PDB file of C-alpha atoms in Angstrom:
ATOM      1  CA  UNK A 163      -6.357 -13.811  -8.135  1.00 61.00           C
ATOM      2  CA  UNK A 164      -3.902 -13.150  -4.981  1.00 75.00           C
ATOM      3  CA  UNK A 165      -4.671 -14.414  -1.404  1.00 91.00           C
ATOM      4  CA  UNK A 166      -2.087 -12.920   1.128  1.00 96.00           C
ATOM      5  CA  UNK A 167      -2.188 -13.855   4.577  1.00 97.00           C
ATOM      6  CA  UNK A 168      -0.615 -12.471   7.664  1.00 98.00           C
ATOM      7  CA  UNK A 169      -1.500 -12.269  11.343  1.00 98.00           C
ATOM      8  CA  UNK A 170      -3.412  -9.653  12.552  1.00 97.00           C
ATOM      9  CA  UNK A 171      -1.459  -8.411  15.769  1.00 97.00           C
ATOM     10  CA  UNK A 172       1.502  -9.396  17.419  1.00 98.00           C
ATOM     11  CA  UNK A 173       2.980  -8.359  20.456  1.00 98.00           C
ATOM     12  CA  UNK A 174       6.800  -8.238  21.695  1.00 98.00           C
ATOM     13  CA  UNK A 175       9.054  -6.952  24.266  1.00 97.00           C
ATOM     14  CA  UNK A 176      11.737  -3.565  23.487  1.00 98.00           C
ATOM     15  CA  UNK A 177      15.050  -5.570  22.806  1.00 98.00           C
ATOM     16  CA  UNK A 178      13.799  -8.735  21.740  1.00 98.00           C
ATOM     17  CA  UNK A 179      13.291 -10.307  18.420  1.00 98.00           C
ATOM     18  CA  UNK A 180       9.928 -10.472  16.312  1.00 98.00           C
ATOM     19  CA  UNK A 181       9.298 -12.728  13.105  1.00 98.00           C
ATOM     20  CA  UNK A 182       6.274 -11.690  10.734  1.00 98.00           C
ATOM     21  CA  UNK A 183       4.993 -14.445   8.635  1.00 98.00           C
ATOM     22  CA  UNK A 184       3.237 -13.703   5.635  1.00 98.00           C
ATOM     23  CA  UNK A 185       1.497 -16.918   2.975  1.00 98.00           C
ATOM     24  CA  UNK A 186       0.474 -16.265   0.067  1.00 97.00           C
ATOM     25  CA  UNK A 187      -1.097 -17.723  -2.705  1.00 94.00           C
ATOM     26  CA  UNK A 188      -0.383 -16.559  -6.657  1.00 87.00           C
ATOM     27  CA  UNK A 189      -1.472 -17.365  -9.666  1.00 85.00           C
ATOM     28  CA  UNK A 190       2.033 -15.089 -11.528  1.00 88.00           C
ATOM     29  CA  UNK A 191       4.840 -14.056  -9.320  1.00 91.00           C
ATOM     30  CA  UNK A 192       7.673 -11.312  -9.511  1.00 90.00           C
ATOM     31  CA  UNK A 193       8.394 -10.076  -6.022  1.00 92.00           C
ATOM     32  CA  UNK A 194       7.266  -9.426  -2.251  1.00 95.00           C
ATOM     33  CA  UNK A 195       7.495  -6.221  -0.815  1.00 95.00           C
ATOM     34  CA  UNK A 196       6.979  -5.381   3.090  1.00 97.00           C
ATOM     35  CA  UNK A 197       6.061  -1.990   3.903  1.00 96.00           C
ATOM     36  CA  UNK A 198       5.710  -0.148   7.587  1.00 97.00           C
ATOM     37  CA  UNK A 199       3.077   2.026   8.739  1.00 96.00           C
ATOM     38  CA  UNK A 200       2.944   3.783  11.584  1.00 96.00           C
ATOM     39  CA  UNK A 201      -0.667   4.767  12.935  1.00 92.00           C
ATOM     40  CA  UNK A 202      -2.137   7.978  11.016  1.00 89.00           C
ATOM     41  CA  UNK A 203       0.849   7.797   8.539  1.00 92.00           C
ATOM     42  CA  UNK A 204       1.624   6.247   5.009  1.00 92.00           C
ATOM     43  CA  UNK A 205       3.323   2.902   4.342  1.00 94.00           C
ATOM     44  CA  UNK A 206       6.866   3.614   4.081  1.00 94.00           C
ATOM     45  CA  UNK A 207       9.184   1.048   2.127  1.00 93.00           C
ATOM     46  CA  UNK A 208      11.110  -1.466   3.797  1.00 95.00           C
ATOM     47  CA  UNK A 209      12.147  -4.515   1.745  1.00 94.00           C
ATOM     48  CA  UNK A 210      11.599  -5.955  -1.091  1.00 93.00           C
ATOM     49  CA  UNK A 211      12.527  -9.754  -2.151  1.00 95.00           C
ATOM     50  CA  UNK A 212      12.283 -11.531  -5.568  1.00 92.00           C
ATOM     51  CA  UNK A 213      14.744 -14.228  -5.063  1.00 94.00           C
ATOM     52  CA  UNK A 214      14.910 -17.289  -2.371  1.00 97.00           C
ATOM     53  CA  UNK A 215      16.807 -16.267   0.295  1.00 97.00           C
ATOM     54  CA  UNK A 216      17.693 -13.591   3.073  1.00 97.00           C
ATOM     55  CA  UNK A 217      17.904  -9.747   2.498  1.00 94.00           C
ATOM     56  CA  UNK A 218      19.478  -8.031   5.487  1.00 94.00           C
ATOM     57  CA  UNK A 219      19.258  -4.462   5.730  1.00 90.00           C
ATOM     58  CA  UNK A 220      20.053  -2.975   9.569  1.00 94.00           C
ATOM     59  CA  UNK A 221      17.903  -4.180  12.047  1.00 96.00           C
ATOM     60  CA  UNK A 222      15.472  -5.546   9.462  1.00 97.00           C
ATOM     61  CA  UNK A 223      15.907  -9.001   7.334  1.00 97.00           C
ATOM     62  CA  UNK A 224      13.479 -10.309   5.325  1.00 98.00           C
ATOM     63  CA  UNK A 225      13.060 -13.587   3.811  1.00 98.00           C
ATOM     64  CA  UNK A 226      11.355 -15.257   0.673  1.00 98.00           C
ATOM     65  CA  UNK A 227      10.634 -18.911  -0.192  1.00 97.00           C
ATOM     66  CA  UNK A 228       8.617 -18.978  -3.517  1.00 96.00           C
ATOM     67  CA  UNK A 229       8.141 -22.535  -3.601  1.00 95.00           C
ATOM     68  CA  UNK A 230       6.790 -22.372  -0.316  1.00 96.00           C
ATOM     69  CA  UNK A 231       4.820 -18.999  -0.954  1.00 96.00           C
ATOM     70  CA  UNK A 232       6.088 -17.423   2.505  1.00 97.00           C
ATOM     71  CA  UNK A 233       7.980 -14.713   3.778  1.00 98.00           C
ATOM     72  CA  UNK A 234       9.142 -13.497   7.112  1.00 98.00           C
ATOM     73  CA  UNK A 235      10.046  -9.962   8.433  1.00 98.00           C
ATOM     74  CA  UNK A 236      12.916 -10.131  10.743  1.00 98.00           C
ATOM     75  CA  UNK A 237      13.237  -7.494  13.513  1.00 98.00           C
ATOM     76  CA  UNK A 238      15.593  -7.413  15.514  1.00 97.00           C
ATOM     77  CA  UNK A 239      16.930  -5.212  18.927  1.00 98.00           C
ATOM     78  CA  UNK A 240      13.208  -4.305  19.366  1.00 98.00           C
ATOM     79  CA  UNK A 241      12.380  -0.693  19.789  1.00 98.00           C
ATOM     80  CA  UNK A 242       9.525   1.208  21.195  1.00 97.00           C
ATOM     81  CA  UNK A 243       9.260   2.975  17.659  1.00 97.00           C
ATOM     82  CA  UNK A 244       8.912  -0.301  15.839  1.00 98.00           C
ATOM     83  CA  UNK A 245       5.140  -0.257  17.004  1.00 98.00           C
ATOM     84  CA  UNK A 246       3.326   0.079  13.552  1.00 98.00           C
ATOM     85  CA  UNK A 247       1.383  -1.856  10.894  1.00 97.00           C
ATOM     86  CA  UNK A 248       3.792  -4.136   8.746  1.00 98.00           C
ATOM     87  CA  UNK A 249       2.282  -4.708   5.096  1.00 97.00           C
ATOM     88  CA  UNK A 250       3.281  -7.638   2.811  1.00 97.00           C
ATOM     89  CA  UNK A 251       2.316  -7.012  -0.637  1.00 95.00           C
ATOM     90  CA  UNK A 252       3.159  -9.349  -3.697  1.00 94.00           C
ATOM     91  CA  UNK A 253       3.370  -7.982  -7.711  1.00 91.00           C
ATOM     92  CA  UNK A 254       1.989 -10.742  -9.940  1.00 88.00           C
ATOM     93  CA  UNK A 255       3.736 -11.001 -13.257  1.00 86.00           C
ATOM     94  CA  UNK A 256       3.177  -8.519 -16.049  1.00 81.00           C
ATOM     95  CA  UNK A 257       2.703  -4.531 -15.013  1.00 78.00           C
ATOM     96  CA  UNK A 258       0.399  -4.894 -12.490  1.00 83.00           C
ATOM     97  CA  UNK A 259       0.159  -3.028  -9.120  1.00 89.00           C
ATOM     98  CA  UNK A 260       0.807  -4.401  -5.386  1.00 92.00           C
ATOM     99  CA  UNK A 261      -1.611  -6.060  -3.904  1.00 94.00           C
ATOM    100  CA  UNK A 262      -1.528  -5.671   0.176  1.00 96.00           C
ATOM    101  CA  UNK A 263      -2.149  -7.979   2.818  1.00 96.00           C
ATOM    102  CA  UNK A 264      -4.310  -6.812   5.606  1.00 96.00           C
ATOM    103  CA  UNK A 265      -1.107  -5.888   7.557  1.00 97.00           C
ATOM    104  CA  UNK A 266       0.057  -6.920  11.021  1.00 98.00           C
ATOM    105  CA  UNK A 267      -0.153  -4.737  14.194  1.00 97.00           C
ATOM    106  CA  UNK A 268       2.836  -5.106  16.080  1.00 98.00           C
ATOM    107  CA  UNK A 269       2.823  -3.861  19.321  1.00 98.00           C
ATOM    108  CA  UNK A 270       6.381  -2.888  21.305  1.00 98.00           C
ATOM    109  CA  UNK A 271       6.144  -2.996  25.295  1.00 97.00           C
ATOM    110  CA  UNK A 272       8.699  -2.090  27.877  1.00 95.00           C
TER     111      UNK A 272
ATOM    112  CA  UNK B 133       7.820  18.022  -5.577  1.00 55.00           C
ATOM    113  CA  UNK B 134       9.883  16.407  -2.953  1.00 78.00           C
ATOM    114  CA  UNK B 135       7.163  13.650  -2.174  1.00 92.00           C
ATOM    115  CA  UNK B 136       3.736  12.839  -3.191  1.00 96.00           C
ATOM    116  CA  UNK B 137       1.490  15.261  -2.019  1.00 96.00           C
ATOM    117  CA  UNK B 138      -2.347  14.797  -1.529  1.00 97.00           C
ATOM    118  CA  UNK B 139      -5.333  16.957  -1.193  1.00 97.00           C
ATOM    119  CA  UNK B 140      -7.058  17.611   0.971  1.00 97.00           C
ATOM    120  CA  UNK B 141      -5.694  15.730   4.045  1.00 96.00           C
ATOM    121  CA  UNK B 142      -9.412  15.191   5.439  1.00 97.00           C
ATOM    122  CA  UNK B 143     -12.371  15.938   3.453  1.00 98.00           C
ATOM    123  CA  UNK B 144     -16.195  15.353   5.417  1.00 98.00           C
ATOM    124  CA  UNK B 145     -19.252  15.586   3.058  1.00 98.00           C
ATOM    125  CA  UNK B 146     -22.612  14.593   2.962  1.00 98.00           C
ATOM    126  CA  UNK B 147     -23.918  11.636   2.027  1.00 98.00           C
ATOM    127  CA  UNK B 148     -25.162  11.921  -2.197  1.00 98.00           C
ATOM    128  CA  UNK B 149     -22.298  14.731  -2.402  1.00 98.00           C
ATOM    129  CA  UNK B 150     -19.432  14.346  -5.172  1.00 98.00           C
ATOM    130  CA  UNK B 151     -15.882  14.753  -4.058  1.00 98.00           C
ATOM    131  CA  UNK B 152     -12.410  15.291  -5.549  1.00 98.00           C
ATOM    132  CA  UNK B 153      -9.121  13.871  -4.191  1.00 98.00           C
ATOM    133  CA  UNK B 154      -6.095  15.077  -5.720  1.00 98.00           C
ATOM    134  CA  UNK B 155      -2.704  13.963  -5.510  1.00 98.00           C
ATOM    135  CA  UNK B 156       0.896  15.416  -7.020  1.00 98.00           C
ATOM    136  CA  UNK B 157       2.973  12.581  -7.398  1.00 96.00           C
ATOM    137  CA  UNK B 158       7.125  12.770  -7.075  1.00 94.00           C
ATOM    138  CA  UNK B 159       8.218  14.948 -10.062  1.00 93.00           C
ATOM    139  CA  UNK B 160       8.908  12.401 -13.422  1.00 90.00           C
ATOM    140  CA  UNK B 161       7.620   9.595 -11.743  1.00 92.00           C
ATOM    141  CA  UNK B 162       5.489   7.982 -14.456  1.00 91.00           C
ATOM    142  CA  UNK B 163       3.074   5.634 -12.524  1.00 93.00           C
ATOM    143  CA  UNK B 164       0.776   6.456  -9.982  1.00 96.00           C
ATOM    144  CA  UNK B 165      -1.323   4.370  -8.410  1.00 96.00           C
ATOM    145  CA  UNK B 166      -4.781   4.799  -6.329  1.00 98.00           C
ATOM    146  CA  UNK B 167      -5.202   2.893  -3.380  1.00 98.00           C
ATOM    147  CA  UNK B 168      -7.978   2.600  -0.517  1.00 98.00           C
ATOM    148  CA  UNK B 169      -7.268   1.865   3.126  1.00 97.00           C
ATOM    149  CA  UNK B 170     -10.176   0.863   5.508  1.00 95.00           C
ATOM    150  CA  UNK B 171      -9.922   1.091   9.091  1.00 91.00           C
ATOM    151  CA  UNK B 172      -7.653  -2.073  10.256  1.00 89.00           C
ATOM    152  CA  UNK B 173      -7.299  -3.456   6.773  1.00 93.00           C
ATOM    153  CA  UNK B 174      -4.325  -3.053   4.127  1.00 94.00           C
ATOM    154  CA  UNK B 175      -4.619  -0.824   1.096  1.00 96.00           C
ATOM    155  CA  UNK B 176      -6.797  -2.027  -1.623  1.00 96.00           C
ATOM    156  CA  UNK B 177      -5.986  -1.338  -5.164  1.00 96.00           C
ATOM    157  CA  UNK B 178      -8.062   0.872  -6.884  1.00 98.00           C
ATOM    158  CA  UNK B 179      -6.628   2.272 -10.032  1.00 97.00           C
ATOM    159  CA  UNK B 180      -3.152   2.513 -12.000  1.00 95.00           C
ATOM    160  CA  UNK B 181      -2.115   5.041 -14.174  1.00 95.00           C
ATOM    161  CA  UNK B 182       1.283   4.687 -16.780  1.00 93.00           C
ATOM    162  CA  UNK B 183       1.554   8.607 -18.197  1.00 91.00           C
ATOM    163  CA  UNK B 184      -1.997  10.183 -18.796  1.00 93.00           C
ATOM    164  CA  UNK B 185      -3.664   6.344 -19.479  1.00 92.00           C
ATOM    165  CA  UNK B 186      -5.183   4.646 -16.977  1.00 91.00           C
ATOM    166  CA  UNK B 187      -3.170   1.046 -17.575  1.00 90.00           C
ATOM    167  CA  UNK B 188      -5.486  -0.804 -14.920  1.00 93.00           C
ATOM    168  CA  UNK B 189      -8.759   0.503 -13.458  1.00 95.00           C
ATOM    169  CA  UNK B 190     -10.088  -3.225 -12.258  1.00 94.00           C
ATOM    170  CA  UNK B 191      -9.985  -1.786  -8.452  1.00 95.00           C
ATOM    171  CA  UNK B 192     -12.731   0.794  -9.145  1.00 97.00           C
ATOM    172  CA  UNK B 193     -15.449  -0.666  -7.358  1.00 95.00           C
ATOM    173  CA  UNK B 194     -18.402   0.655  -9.344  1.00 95.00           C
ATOM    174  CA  UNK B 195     -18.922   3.779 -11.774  1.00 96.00           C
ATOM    175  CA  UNK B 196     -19.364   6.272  -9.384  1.00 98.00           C
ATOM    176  CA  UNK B 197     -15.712   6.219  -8.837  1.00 98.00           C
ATOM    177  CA  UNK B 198     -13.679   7.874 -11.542  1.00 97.00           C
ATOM    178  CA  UNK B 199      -9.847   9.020 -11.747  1.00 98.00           C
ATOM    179  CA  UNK B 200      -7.884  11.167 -14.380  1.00 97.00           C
ATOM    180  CA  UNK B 201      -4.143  12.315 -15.266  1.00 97.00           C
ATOM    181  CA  UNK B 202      -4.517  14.745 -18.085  1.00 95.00           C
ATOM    182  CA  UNK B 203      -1.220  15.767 -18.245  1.00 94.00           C
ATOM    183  CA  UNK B 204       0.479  12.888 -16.561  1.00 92.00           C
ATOM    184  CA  UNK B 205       1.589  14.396 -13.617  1.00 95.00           C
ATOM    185  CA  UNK B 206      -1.364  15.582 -11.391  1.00 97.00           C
ATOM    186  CA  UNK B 207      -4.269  12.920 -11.134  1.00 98.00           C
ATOM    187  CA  UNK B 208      -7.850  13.350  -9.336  1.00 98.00           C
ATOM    188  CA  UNK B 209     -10.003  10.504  -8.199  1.00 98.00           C
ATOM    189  CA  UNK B 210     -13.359  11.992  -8.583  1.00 98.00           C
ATOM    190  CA  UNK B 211     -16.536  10.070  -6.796  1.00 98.00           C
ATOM    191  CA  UNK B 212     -20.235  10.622  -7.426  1.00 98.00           C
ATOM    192  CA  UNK B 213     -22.978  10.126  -5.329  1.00 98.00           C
ATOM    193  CA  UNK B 214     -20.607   9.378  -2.166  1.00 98.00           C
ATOM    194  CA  UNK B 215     -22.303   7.011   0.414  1.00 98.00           C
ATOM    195  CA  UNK B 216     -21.449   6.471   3.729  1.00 97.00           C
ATOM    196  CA  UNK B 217     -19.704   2.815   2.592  1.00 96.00           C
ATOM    197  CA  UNK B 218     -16.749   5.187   1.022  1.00 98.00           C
ATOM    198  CA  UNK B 219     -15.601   6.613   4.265  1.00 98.00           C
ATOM    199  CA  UNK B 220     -11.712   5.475   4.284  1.00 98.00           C
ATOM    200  CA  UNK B 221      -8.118   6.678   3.548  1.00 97.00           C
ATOM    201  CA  UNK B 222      -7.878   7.313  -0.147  1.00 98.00           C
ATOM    202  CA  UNK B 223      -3.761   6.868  -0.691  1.00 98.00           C
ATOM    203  CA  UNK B 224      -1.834   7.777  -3.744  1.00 98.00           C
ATOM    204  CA  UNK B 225       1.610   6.529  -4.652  1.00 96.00           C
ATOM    205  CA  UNK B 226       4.227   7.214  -7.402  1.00 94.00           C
ATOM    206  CA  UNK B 227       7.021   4.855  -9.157  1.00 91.00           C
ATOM    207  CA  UNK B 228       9.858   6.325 -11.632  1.00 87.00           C
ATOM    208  CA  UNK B 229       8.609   3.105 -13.392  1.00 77.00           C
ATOM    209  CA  UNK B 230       6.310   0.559 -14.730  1.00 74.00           C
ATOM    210  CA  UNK B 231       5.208  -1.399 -11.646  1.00 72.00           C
ATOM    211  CA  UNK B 232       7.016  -4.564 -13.234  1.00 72.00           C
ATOM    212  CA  UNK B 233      10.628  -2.728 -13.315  1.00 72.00           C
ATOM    213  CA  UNK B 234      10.457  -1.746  -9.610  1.00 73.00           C
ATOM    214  CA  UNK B 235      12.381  -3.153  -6.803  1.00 74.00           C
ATOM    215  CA  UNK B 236      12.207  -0.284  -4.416  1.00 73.00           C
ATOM    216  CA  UNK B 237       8.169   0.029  -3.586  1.00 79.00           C
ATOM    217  CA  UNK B 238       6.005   3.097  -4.171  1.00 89.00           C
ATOM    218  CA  UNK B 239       6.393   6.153  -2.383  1.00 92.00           C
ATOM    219  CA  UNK B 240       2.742   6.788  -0.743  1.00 95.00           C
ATOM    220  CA  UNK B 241       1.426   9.848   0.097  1.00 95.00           C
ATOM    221  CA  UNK B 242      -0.055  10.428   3.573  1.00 94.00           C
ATOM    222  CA  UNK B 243      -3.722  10.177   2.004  1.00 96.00           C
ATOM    223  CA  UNK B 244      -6.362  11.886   2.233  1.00 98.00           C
ATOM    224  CA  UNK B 245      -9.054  11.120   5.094  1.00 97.00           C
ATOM    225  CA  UNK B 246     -12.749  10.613   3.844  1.00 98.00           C
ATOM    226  CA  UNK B 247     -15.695  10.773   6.065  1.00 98.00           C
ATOM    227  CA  UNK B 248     -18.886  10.672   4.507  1.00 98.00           C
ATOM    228  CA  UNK B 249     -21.883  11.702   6.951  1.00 97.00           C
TER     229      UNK B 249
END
């Protein structure tokens, strides 16, 4: 089985930085994905790591330490529109679909 | 099509009723996945589909809920007997491949809403 953690809200200031941890727990692993979700909408795709190591895309970055079993979502230069959900989800080994953490409400204030 | 497309967007029905959700995944894109979002809570896995076969159907949480892909394209997740415990987001989402090729996520569609009364 797969036990994904995350925290449930988060709140941060426009401009600033914001790190989003995510643990999990495996039994077969072969990549973490984060996805966003604003309020009403479907997750959209942000990043997806299977190696240690950074992945910087824009304002976004995300990290991966499998030996660990965490990840971080890096966002930077804070924007108002950056309020959404932010899912990590983590593929097991073998063809099986992603299972989602319970997300993280982040929560952008002037 | 363009995206993935679902059906309705918001469906309300009596408790005992049966329902179908439909969804039109991205055009060639072989897997399709079912997924179930509660209020607050992430999406939870429901059923897999690679071409008309369903590859994984562990998610279905008891027999009322069923799901098809005849003709590996269109698929319908059918449930019997709705109860008021169903009421959620039903999501669909489409890969070009087998989930264990992927490195670009799903593409969800924006679900369809589920109130039973």
């Amino acid at each position: 089985g797969q036990n994904i953690d995350q925290p449930t809200e988060m709140t941060a200031t426009e401009g600033a930085i914001v790190q989003i941890n995510c643990t999990y727990q495996t039994s077969g692993f072969n990549g973490l994905f984060w996805y966003q979700q604003h309020a009403g909408e479907a997750p959209t795709f942000l990043s997806y790591n299977v190696l240690d190591g950074l992945e910087e895309k824009g304002r976004f970055s995300s990290f991966l330490s499998r030996s660990k079993g965490y990840s971080y979502l890096l966002l930077k230069e804070l924007q108002m529109k950056d309020s959404a959900s932010y899912l990590c989800a983590v593929r097991d080994i073998g063809n099986t679909p992603l299972v989602f953490g319970k997300g993280t409400r982040l929560s952008v204030i002037a | 099509g363009a995206g993935v497309s679902q059906t309705p967007s918001n469906k309300v029905t009596e408790k005992g009723k049966y329902v179908e959700l439909r969804c039109d995944p991205i055009s060639g894109h072989t897997a399709l996945y079912w997924y179930r979002q509660s209020l607050g809570q992430g999406p939870e896995f429901l059923i897999y589909f690679q071409g008309t076969g369903a590859a994984d159907d562990s998610g279905l949480p008891n027999d009322r809920f069923f799901a098809v892909r005849p003709e590996g394209s269109v698929s319908t997740l059918k449930i019997q007997r709705t109860e008021r415990g169903d009421s959620a987001v039903y999501l669909c989402a489409s890969s070009l491949g087998a989930p264990s090729t992927i490195n670009y996520g799903y593409t969800f569609g924006s679900g369809t809403r589920l109130t039973v009364v």
